[in-house]
CSV table of C-alpha atoms and ligand atoms in Angstrom, one decimal:
chain,number,residue,atom,x,y,z
A,1,UNK,CA,128.8,75.2,201.9
A,2,UNK,CA,127.2,72.9,199.3
A,3,UNK,CA,124.0,72.9,197.4
A,4,UNK,CA,121.9,71.2,199.9
A,5,UNK,CA,118.4,71.4,198.4
A,6,UNK,CA,116.6,71.1,195.1
A,7,UNK,CA,113.9,73.7,194.8
A,8,UNK,CA,110.9,72.5,192.9
A,9,UNK,CA,108.5,75.0,190.9
A,10,UNK,CA,105.0,73.7,189.9
A,11,UNK,CA,104.1,76.3,187.2
A,12,UNK,CA,100.7,75.7,185.8
A,13,UNK,CA,99.0,74.2,188.7
A,14,UNK,CA,99.6,77.0,191.1
A,15,UNK,CA,96.9,78.8,189.3
A,16,UNK,CA,94.3,76.2,190.0
A,17,UNK,CA,92.6,77.6,193.0
A,18,UNK,CA,90.6,75.2,195.0
A,19,UNK,CA,92.3,72.1,193.6
A,20,UNK,CA,95.7,73.4,194.5
A,21,UNK,CA,96.1,71.6,197.7
A,22,UNK,CA,95.2,68.3,196.2
A,23,UNK,CA,97.6,68.9,193.3
A,24,UNK,CA,100.4,69.7,195.6
A,25,UNK,CA,99.8,66.8,197.8
A,26,UNK,CA,99.7,64.5,195.0
A,27,UNK,CA,102.8,66.0,193.5
A,28,UNK,CA,104.7,65.4,196.6
A,29,UNK,CA,103.6,61.9,196.9
A,30,UNK,CA,104.5,61.1,193.3
A,31,UNK,CA,108.0,62.7,194.1
A,32,UNK,CA,108.3,60.6,197.4
A,33,UNK,CA,107.5,57.4,195.2
A,34,UNK,CA,109.9,58.3,192.6
A,35,UNK,CA,112.6,59.0,195.0
A,36,UNK,CA,112.0,56.1,197.4
A,37,UNK,CA,115.5,54.7,196.9
A,38,UNK,CA,117.1,57.8,198.2
A,39,UNK,CA,116.7,57.2,202.0
A,40,UNK,CA,118.1,60.3,203.4
A,41,UNK,CA,116.1,63.0,201.7
A,42,UNK,CA,113.4,65.0,203.2
A,43,UNK,CA,110.6,66.7,201.2
A,44,UNK,CA,109.3,70.0,202.7
A,45,UNK,CA,106.3,71.8,201.2
A,46,UNK,CA,105.6,75.6,201.3
A,47,UNK,CA,102.7,77.5,199.8
A,48,UNK,CA,104.0,77.4,196.2
A,49,UNK,CA,107.2,75.5,196.3
A,50,UNK,CA,108.5,72.1,197.2
A,51,UNK,CA,112.0,71.6,198.5
A,52,UNK,CA,114.1,68.3,198.6
A,53,UNK,CA,116.6,68.5,201.5
A,54,UNK,CA,119.4,66.3,200.2
A,55,UNK,CA,120.8,65.5,203.7
A,56,UNK,CA,123.9,64.2,202.0
A,57,UNK,CA,122.5,62.3,198.9
A,58,UNK,CA,124.3,63.3,195.9
A,59,UNK,CA,122.1,65.3,193.5
A,60,UNK,CA,122.9,64.0,190.1
A,61,UNK,CA,120.8,60.8,190.1
A,62,UNK,CA,117.9,62.6,191.9
A,63,UNK,CA,117.9,65.3,189.0
A,64,UNK,CA,117.6,62.6,186.5
A,65,UNK,CA,114.6,60.9,188.2
A,66,UNK,CA,112.8,64.4,188.7
A,67,UNK,CA,112.9,65.0,185.1
A,68,UNK,CA,110.3,62.2,184.8
A,69,UNK,CA,107.7,63.6,187.1
A,70,UNK,CA,104.9,65.3,185.6
A,71,UNK,CA,103.6,68.4,187.3
A,72,UNK,CA,107.1,69.9,187.8
A,73,UNK,CA,107.6,73.1,185.7
A,74,UNK,CA,111.3,73.5,186.6
A,75,UNK,CA,113.7,72.8,189.4
A,76,UNK,CA,117.1,73.9,190.6
A,77,UNK,CA,119.9,73.1,192.9
A,78,UNK,CA,119.5,75.5,195.7
A,79,UNK,CA,121.2,76.8,198.8
A,80,UNK,CA,118.7,78.1,201.5
A,81,UNK,CA,119.4,80.7,204.3
A,82,UNK,CA,117.7,83.0,206.7
A,83,UNK,CA,116.2,86.2,205.7
A,84,UNK,CA,119.3,88.1,206.9
A,85,UNK,CA,121.4,90.3,204.5
A,86,UNK,CA,124.9,89.3,205.8
A,87,UNK,CA,123.8,85.5,205.6
A,88,UNK,CA,122.3,86.0,202.2
A,89,UNK,CA,125.5,87.6,200.8
A,90,UNK,CA,127.7,84.8,202.3
A,91,UNK,CA,125.5,82.1,201.0
A,92,UNK,CA,125.3,83.7,197.6
A,93,UNK,CA,129.2,83.9,197.6
A,94,UNK,CA,129.3,80.2,198.4
A,95,UNK,CA,126.7,79.3,195.7
A,96,UNK,CA,129.1,81.0,193.1
A,97,UNK,CA,132.2,79.2,194.5
A,98,UNK,CA,130.6,75.8,194.2
A,99,UNK,CA,130.7,76.4,190.4
A,100,UNK,CA,133.6,76.4,188.0
A,101,UNK,CA,133.4,80.5,188.1
A,102,UNK,CA,136.9,81.3,187.2
A,103,UNK,CA,137.0,83.7,184.0
A,104,UNK,CA,133.3,83.8,183.9
A,105,UNK,CA,130.7,86.6,183.9
A,106,UNK,CA,127.8,86.9,186.3
A,107,UNK,CA,124.8,88.8,187.3
A,108,UNK,CA,122.6,88.7,190.4
A,109,UNK,CA,118.8,88.7,189.9
A,110,UNK,CA,117.2,89.3,193.3
A,111,UNK,CA,113.5,89.2,194.1
A,112,UNK,CA,111.8,90.2,197.2
A,113,UNK,CA,108.7,88.2,197.3
A,114,UNK,CA,108.4,88.8,201.1
A,115,UNK,CA,107.7,92.5,201.3
A,116,UNK,CA,108.5,92.9,204.9
A,117,UNK,CA,112.2,92.2,204.2
A,118,UNK,CA,113.8,95.7,204.6
A,119,UNK,CA,116.1,95.6,201.6
A,120,UNK,CA,114.6,96.1,198.1
A,121,UNK,CA,115.4,94.1,195.0
A,122,UNK,CA,117.7,96.6,193.4
A,123,UNK,CA,119.6,97.1,196.6
A,124,UNK,CA,119.9,93.4,197.0
A,125,UNK,CA,121.3,93.0,193.5
A,126,UNK,CA,124.1,95.7,194.2
A,127,UNK,CA,124.9,94.6,197.8
A,128,UNK,CA,125.2,90.9,196.8
A,129,UNK,CA,126.9,91.6,193.4
A,130,UNK,CA,129.6,93.9,195.1
A,131,UNK,CA,130.1,91.4,197.8
A,132,UNK,CA,130.9,88.5,195.4
A,133,UNK,CA,133.1,90.8,193.3
A,134,UNK,CA,135.1,91.7,196.4
A,135,UNK,CA,135.6,88.2,197.4
A,136,UNK,CA,136.5,86.6,194.2
A,137,UNK,CA,139.1,86.9,191.6
A,138,UNK,CA,138.5,86.6,187.8
A,139,UNK,CA,134.8,87.0,187.7
A,140,UNK,CA,133.2,90.1,186.1
A,141,UNK,CA,129.7,91.3,186.0
A,142,UNK,CA,127.7,91.1,182.7
A,143,UNK,CA,124.0,91.9,183.0
A,144,UNK,CA,123.0,91.1,179.6
A,145,UNK,CA,124.4,87.7,178.8
A,146,UNK,CA,126.0,86.5,181.8
A,147,UNK,CA,127.4,82.9,182.2
A,148,UNK,CA,126.1,82.6,185.5
A,149,UNK,CA,122.7,84.1,186.6
A,150,UNK,CA,122.5,83.9,190.4
A,151,UNK,CA,119.0,84.1,191.5
A,152,UNK,CA,118.2,85.1,195.0
A,153,UNK,CA,114.6,84.9,196.1
A,154,UNK,CA,113.6,86.3,199.6
A,155,UNK,CA,110.5,84.5,200.5
A,156,UNK,CA,108.7,84.5,203.9
A,157,UNK,CA,110.2,81.3,205.3
A,158,UNK,CA,113.7,82.1,203.9
A,159,UNK,CA,115.9,82.9,201.1
A,160,UNK,CA,116.7,80.6,198.0
A,161,UNK,CA,119.8,81.0,196.1
A,162,UNK,CA,119.8,79.1,192.7
A,163,UNK,CA,121.9,79.4,189.6
A,164,UNK,CA,120.4,77.3,186.9
A,165,UNK,CA,116.8,76.3,186.1
A,166,UNK,CA,116.5,72.7,184.8
A,167,UNK,CA,113.3,72.1,182.7
A,168,UNK,CA,110.7,69.6,184.4
A,169,UNK,CA,108.4,67.4,182.5
A,170,UNK,CA,105.6,69.8,182.8
A,171,UNK,CA,101.9,68.9,182.7
A,172,UNK,CA,99.9,67.9,185.8
A,173,UNK,CA,100.9,65.2,188.6
A,174,UNK,CA,99.7,61.8,187.5
A,175,UNK,CA,96.5,60.9,189.4
A,176,UNK,CA,95.1,64.4,189.6
A,177,UNK,CA,92.9,64.0,186.6
A,178,UNK,CA,91.4,60.5,187.4
A,179,UNK,CA,91.8,57.2,185.7
A,180,UNK,CA,91.5,55.9,182.2
A,181,UNK,CA,92.1,52.7,180.3
A,182,UNK,CA,94.8,52.9,177.6
A,183,UNK,CA,94.4,50.6,174.7
A,184,UNK,CA,98.0,49.5,174.0
A,185,UNK,CA,99.1,47.7,171.1
A,186,UNK,CA,102.7,47.1,170.3
A,187,UNK,CA,102.8,49.9,167.7
A,188,UNK,CA,104.4,53.3,167.9
A,189,UNK,CA,101.4,55.3,168.6
A,190,UNK,CA,99.6,53.9,171.6
A,191,UNK,CA,102.5,54.1,174.0
A,192,UNK,CA,102.8,58.0,173.1
A,193,UNK,CA,99.1,58.4,173.6
A,194,UNK,CA,99.7,56.8,177.1
A,195,UNK,CA,102.5,59.2,177.9
A,196,UNK,CA,100.6,62.3,176.7
A,197,UNK,CA,97.5,61.1,178.9
A,198,UNK,CA,99.7,60.7,181.9
A,199,UNK,CA,100.9,64.1,181.2
A,200,UNK,CA,97.6,65.7,181.6
A,201,UNK,CA,97.4,64.1,185.0
A,202,UNK,CA,95.7,60.8,184.0
A,203,UNK,CA,96.4,57.7,185.9
A,204,UNK,CA,96.4,54.8,183.4
A,205,UNK,CA,95.8,51.0,183.3
A,206,UNK,CA,96.7,49.4,179.9
A,207,UNK,CA,94.7,46.8,178.0
A,208,UNK,CA,96.2,44.6,175.3
A,209,UNK,CA,94.6,42.1,173.1
A,210,UNK,CA,96.4,39.2,172.5
A,211,UNK,CA,95.7,36.4,170.1
A,212,UNK,CA,98.0,33.3,170.7
A,213,UNK,CA,99.3,31.3,168.9
A,214,UNK,CA,98.8,33.9,166.1
A,215,UNK,CA,100.8,36.3,168.3
A,216,UNK,CA,103.9,35.0,170.2
A,217,UNK,CA,105.1,35.5,173.6
A,218,UNK,CA,107.6,38.0,172.1
A,219,UNK,CA,104.7,40.2,171.1
A,220,UNK,CA,103.6,40.1,174.7
A,221,UNK,CA,106.9,40.9,176.1
A,222,UNK,CA,107.1,43.9,173.8
A,223,UNK,CA,103.8,45.2,175.3
A,224,UNK,CA,105.3,44.5,178.9
A,225,UNK,CA,108.5,46.5,178.0
A,226,UNK,CA,106.5,49.4,176.6
A,227,UNK,CA,104.5,49.5,179.9
A,228,UNK,CA,107.7,49.4,181.8
A,229,UNK,CA,109.0,52.4,180.0
A,230,UNK,CA,105.7,54.3,180.8
A,231,UNK,CA,106.1,53.4,184.5
A,232,UNK,CA,109.0,55.8,184.6
A,233,UNK,CA,106.5,58.6,184.4
A,234,UNK,CA,104.0,57.0,187.0
A,235,UNK,CA,105.1,54.3,189.2
A,236,UNK,CA,103.3,50.9,189.0
A,237,UNK,CA,100.7,50.4,186.0
A,238,UNK,CA,98.3,47.5,185.6
A,239,UNK,CA,98.4,45.7,182.3
A,240,UNK,CA,95.3,43.8,181.4
A,241,UNK,CA,96.1,41.2,178.8
A,242,UNK,CA,92.8,40.1,177.1
A,243,UNK,CA,92.7,36.5,175.3
A,244,UNK,CA,91.3,37.7,171.9
A,245,UNK,CA,91.9,34.8,169.6
A,246,UNK,CA,88.4,33.3,169.7
A,247,UNK,CA,86.7,36.4,168.9
A,248,UNK,CA,88.8,37.1,166.1
A,249,UNK,CA,88.3,34.0,164.5
A,250,UNK,CA,84.6,34.2,165.0
A,251,UNK,CA,84.7,37.7,163.3
A,252,UNK,CA,86.7,36.1,160.5
A,253,UNK,CA,84.1,33.5,159.9
A,254,UNK,CA,81.0,35.6,160.4
A,255,UNK,CA,81.5,39.2,159.2
A,256,UNK,CA,82.3,40.0,155.6
A,257,UNK,CA,86.0,40.9,154.8
A,258,UNK,CA,85.4,44.6,154.3
A,259,UNK,CA,83.9,44.9,157.9
A,260,UNK,CA,86.1,42.4,159.8
A,261,UNK,CA,88.5,45.2,160.9
A,262,UNK,CA,85.8,47.4,162.2
A,263,UNK,CA,84.1,44.7,164.1
A,264,UNK,CA,87.4,43.8,165.5
A,265,UNK,CA,87.9,47.3,166.8
A,266,UNK,CA,84.3,47.4,168.0
A,267,UNK,CA,84.9,44.3,170.0
A,268,UNK,CA,88.1,45.7,171.4
A,269,UNK,CA,86.3,48.7,172.4
A,270,UNK,CA,83.5,46.9,174.1
A,271,UNK,CA,85.9,44.8,176.2
A,272,UNK,CA,87.9,47.7,177.1
A,273,UNK,CA,84.7,49.6,178.1
A,274,UNK,CA,83.6,46.4,180.2
A,275,UNK,CA,87.2,46.5,181.9
A,276,UNK,CA,87.0,50.3,182.5
A,277,UNK,CA,83.8,49.6,184.4
A,278,UNK,CA,85.2,47.0,186.4
A,279,UNK,CA,88.2,48.9,187.4
A,280,UNK,CA,86.4,52.3,188.0
A,281,UNK,CA,87.9,54.4,185.2
A,282,UNK,CA,86.2,57.1,183.6
A,283,UNK,CA,87.6,57.2,180.0
A,284,UNK,CA,89.4,55.3,177.2
A,285,UNK,CA,92.6,56.5,175.6
A,286,UNK,CA,93.8,55.3,172.2
A,287,UNK,CA,96.7,55.9,169.9
A,288,UNK,CA,94.3,56.8,166.9
A,289,UNK,CA,95.0,59.7,164.8
A,290,UNK,CA,93.1,61.0,161.9
A,291,UNK,CA,93.6,59.7,158.2
A,292,UNK,CA,96.6,57.3,159.0
A,293,UNK,CA,95.2,54.0,158.1
A,294,UNK,CA,91.8,52.6,157.0
A,295,UNK,CA,90.6,52.3,160.4
A,296,UNK,CA,91.2,55.9,161.2
A,297,UNK,CA,88.9,57.7,158.7
A,298,UNK,CA,86.3,59.9,160.6
A,299,UNK,CA,83.5,57.4,159.1
A,300,UNK,CA,85.5,54.3,160.7
A,301,UNK,CA,86.0,56.2,164.0
A,302,UNK,CA,82.2,56.9,164.2
A,303,UNK,CA,81.4,53.4,163.5
A,304,UNK,CA,83.9,52.1,166.0
A,305,UNK,CA,82.9,54.6,168.6
A,306,UNK,CA,79.2,53.6,168.2
A,307,UNK,CA,79.4,50.8,170.6
A,308,UNK,CA,79.9,53.1,173.7
A,309,UNK,CA,79.2,56.6,175.1
A,310,UNK,CA,82.3,56.4,177.2
A,311,UNK,CA,84.7,59.4,176.4
A,312,UNK,CA,87.4,58.4,174.1
A,313,UNK,CA,90.5,60.5,174.4
A,314,UNK,CA,92.8,60.5,171.3
A,315,UNK,CA,95.7,62.6,172.3
A,316,UNK,CA,97.3,62.0,168.9
A,317,UNK,CA,94.3,62.9,166.8
A,318,UNK,CA,95.8,66.0,165.2
A,319,UNK,CA,99.6,64.9,165.1
A,320,UNK,CA,101.6,63.9,162.0
A,321,UNK,CA,103.4,60.6,162.1
A,322,UNK,CA,106.8,62.4,162.3
A,323,UNK,CA,105.6,64.4,165.4
A,324,UNK,CA,104.6,61.2,167.0
A,325,UNK,CA,107.8,59.5,166.3
A,326,UNK,CA,109.8,62.4,167.7
A,327,UNK,CA,108.0,61.9,171.1
A,328,UNK,CA,108.3,58.0,170.9
A,329,UNK,CA,112.2,58.5,170.5
A,330,UNK,CA,112.2,61.1,173.4
A,331,UNK,CA,110.4,58.7,175.7
A,332,UNK,CA,112.5,55.8,174.4
A,333,UNK,CA,109.6,53.5,173.3
A,334,UNK,CA,110.3,53.7,169.7
A,335,UNK,CA,113.0,51.0,169.5
A,336,UNK,CA,110.7,48.8,171.4
A,337,UNK,CA,107.7,49.5,169.1
A,338,UNK,CA,109.7,48.6,166.0
A,339,UNK,CA,110.6,45.2,167.1
A,340,UNK,CA,109.2,43.0,164.2
A,341,UNK,CA,106.7,40.8,166.3
A,342,UNK,CA,103.2,40.9,164.9
A,343,UNK,CA,100.3,42.0,166.8
A,344,UNK,CA,96.8,40.4,166.7
A,345,UNK,CA,95.6,43.2,164.1
A,346,UNK,CA,98.3,42.7,161.6
A,347,UNK,CA,97.6,39.1,161.3
A,348,UNK,CA,93.9,39.4,160.6
A,349,UNK,CA,93.9,42.5,158.5
A,350,UNK,CA,91.8,42.0,155.6
A,351,UNK,CA,93.2,43.2,152.1
A,352,UNK,CA,90.7,45.8,151.4
A,353,UNK,CA,89.0,47.1,154.6
A,354,UNK,CA,86.1,49.6,154.1
A,355,UNK,CA,87.2,53.1,154.5
A,356,UNK,CA,83.7,54.4,155.0
A,357,UNK,CA,81.9,51.7,157.0
A,358,UNK,CA,78.3,52.2,158.3
A,359,UNK,CA,77.5,51.5,161.8
A,360,UNK,CA,74.2,49.8,161.0
A,361,UNK,CA,75.9,47.4,158.7
A,362,UNK,CA,78.5,46.6,161.2
A,363,UNK,CA,75.8,46.1,163.8
A,364,UNK,CA,73.8,44.0,161.4
A,365,UNK,CA,76.8,41.7,160.6
A,366,UNK,CA,77.6,41.3,164.2
A,367,UNK,CA,73.9,40.4,165.2
A,368,UNK,CA,74.3,36.8,164.0
A,369,UNK,CA,76.6,36.1,166.9
A,370,UNK,CA,76.3,36.3,170.7
A,371,UNK,CA,79.2,38.5,170.9
A,372,UNK,CA,78.1,39.5,174.5
A,373,UNK,CA,78.9,36.3,176.0
A,374,UNK,CA,82.1,36.0,174.2
A,375,UNK,CA,83.1,39.7,175.6
A,376,UNK,CA,81.9,38.5,179.1
A,377,UNK,CA,84.3,35.4,178.7
A,378,UNK,CA,87.1,37.5,177.5
A,379,UNK,CA,86.7,39.9,180.4
A,380,UNK,CA,86.7,37.0,182.9
A,381,UNK,CA,89.9,35.3,181.5
A,382,UNK,CA,91.8,38.6,181.2
A,383,UNK,CA,95.2,38.3,183.0
A,384,UNK,CA,96.4,41.3,185.0
A,385,UNK,CA,99.9,42.1,185.6
A,386,UNK,CA,101.4,44.9,187.7
A,387,UNK,CA,104.2,46.2,186.0
A,388,UNK,CA,106.9,48.2,187.7
A,389,UNK,CA,110.7,49.1,187.1
A,390,UNK,CA,111.8,46.0,188.5
A,391,UNK,CA,109.4,43.7,186.6
A,392,UNK,CA,111.2,40.7,185.3
A,393,UNK,CA,111.0,39.8,181.7
A,394,UNK,CA,110.6,36.4,180.2
A,395,UNK,CA,114.3,35.8,179.5
A,396,UNK,CA,115.2,36.7,182.9
A,397,UNK,CA,112.7,34.4,184.3
A,398,UNK,CA,114.1,31.6,182.1
A,399,UNK,CA,117.6,32.2,183.4
A,400,UNK,CA,116.2,31.8,186.9
A,401,UNK,CA,115.0,28.2,186.2
B,501,LIG,P1,99.5,51.9,167.2
B,501,LIG,O1,100.7,52.3,166.6
B,501,LIG,O2,99.2,52.4,168.6
B,501,LIG,O3,99.5,50.3,167.0
B,501,LIG,P2,98.3,52.2,164.7
B,501,LIG,O4,98.6,53.4,163.9
B,501,LIG,O5,98.8,50.8,164.4
B,501,LIG,O6,98.4,52.3,166.3
B,501,LIG,P3,95.6,51.1,164.5
B,501,LIG,O7,96.2,49.8,164.3
B,501,LIG,O8,94.4,51.5,163.7
B,501,LIG,O9,96.6,52.2,164.5
B,501,LIG,O10,95.2,51.0,166.1
B,501,LIG,C1,94.6,52.1,166.6
B,501,LIG,C2,94.5,52.2,168.1
B,501,LIG,O11,93.7,50.9,168.5
B,501,LIG,C3,95.8,51.8,168.7
B,501,LIG,O12,96.5,53.2,168.7
B,501,LIG,C4,95.5,51.2,170.1
B,501,LIG,O13,95.1,52.3,170.9
B,501,LIG,C5,94.2,50.3,169.7
B,501,LIG,N1,94.7,49.0,169.3
B,501,LIG,C6,95.2,48.3,168.3
B,501,LIG,N2,95.6,47.1,168.3
B,501,LIG,C7,95.4,46.9,169.7
B,501,LIG,C8,95.7,45.8,170.6
B,501,LIG,N3,96.2,44.6,170.1
B,501,LIG,N4,95.7,45.8,171.9
B,501,LIG,C9,95.2,47.0,172.5
B,501,LIG,N5,94.7,48.1,171.6
B,501,LIG,C10,95.0,48.1,170.5
B,502,LIG,MG1,99.3,49.2,165.5
C-alpha cells in the first residue's frame, strides 16, 4: 500500500460562513491550475477538506507546487480507507511501513470526528498502537516526543491516515478578495507588496512606468522577471507597461525641482487609477512604507494620495527594510530586484526633494500643463503583456531569430 492521496486543510477560511463555498471552489480551481501538468490526478472536495488523488503521479513535485498556493493551511500525504476498524488498523500499519521506521518511536493520535463510528478516540489509539507494535520490529511507543506522529481521523466519508503536516502558504485563495492594480517598480519593495496582497486573496495586475531611452530594455526585462516570480503564486498576471518619458520630461521642465518627485508620483497614481478603472479593479497596491525615503513621509503620502479617492493598499507600511528583504529572499525576487538597471525614478530624482510637500502647491505647479491629455495618451499607448511561467525573456527571443 502506498500514500495515494494528499490531504489539504484550509484553516482560516473554513470559518468564513457564507463565503465558504466560494472560497473552497476558488481554492480548488487554483490548485487545478497549479497542477495542470499532472494529468492523472483528481481533486475531490468534502465539507472541510480537499483531497488530491494521486493515481500514480509521484508526490514530490506536487508537494513543491502546493507550497505556492494561498489558502492552504497545511497538507499531508495520506492513505484513505473505509470506516472499518480492521481496515483502519491495516492501513495505519501500511502507513508506518512506508516510512523509514526501524529504530524509531511513534504514537497514534486518533480523532473521531464522525461520532456515529462505534469506537472512541482512546480505544482507537490503543487498538491501532498495539496492532502496529505486534506487526513491526524495532519500533517503540513514545507519547511525548515521538519520531512519528501517526494521525488517524475518522470522518463521515472515510478515515484519513497521515504522519506529517507540511505547512502551506497560508492566506486566502487568490481571487477571493477581488482585484487590485500593483504599482511595480524594479525595486525590492513592490514585488513583496504584490506577494502580500495576493496572500490576502487579491488578484493583481501589475503597472510599470517605463521611460525609454533613459531606462533600458534590461530594466523592462527585470520587471518581467519579477512578475514571472509572482505568477508562481497566482497563475497568469497582466503587466501593463506605461510609456512615461514625455510626462517625466514635462514635469522636469514645468515643476520646480523640490516638487518634481511628488508630481511624478501623482501622475503615476493618476495613470494607474485610470488603468484600474479600465480593467475593473477596486484598489491600488504600492510598495510604500513609512519613512524610508523623501517620498514616503506622511506629508508626501498625503500629497500623492490627493489625486484619487481609490483605496491605496500599502502592505509594507509598518515593516522595516530588513523584514521586507527577508520576504524578498524567501520569494526569490531579491536577486532580480538588486540587478543594477536604473528605473525611471532614479534617473529623474532631484537632488533635494521636499519632505513636506503641500498638495495645494503641487496642484498649482501642475496646473500650467494639460496633464489630463498626457495621461489619456499614456493610457492609450500602454502595452499589456500576459506573463506566465513560460513567458520567454528577451535573450531567449534573440536566440530564436
Ligand atoms: P520599490 O523598492 O518598490 O521600488 P522604493 O522603496 O524604491 O520602492 P519609491 O521609489 O518611493 O520606494 O516608490 C514607492 C512605490 O511607488 C513603489 O513601491 C511602487 O509601488 C511605486 N513605483 C515607483 N516607481 C515605479 C515605477 N517605475 N513603476 C511602477 N510603480 C512604481
Ligand atoms: Mg524604487
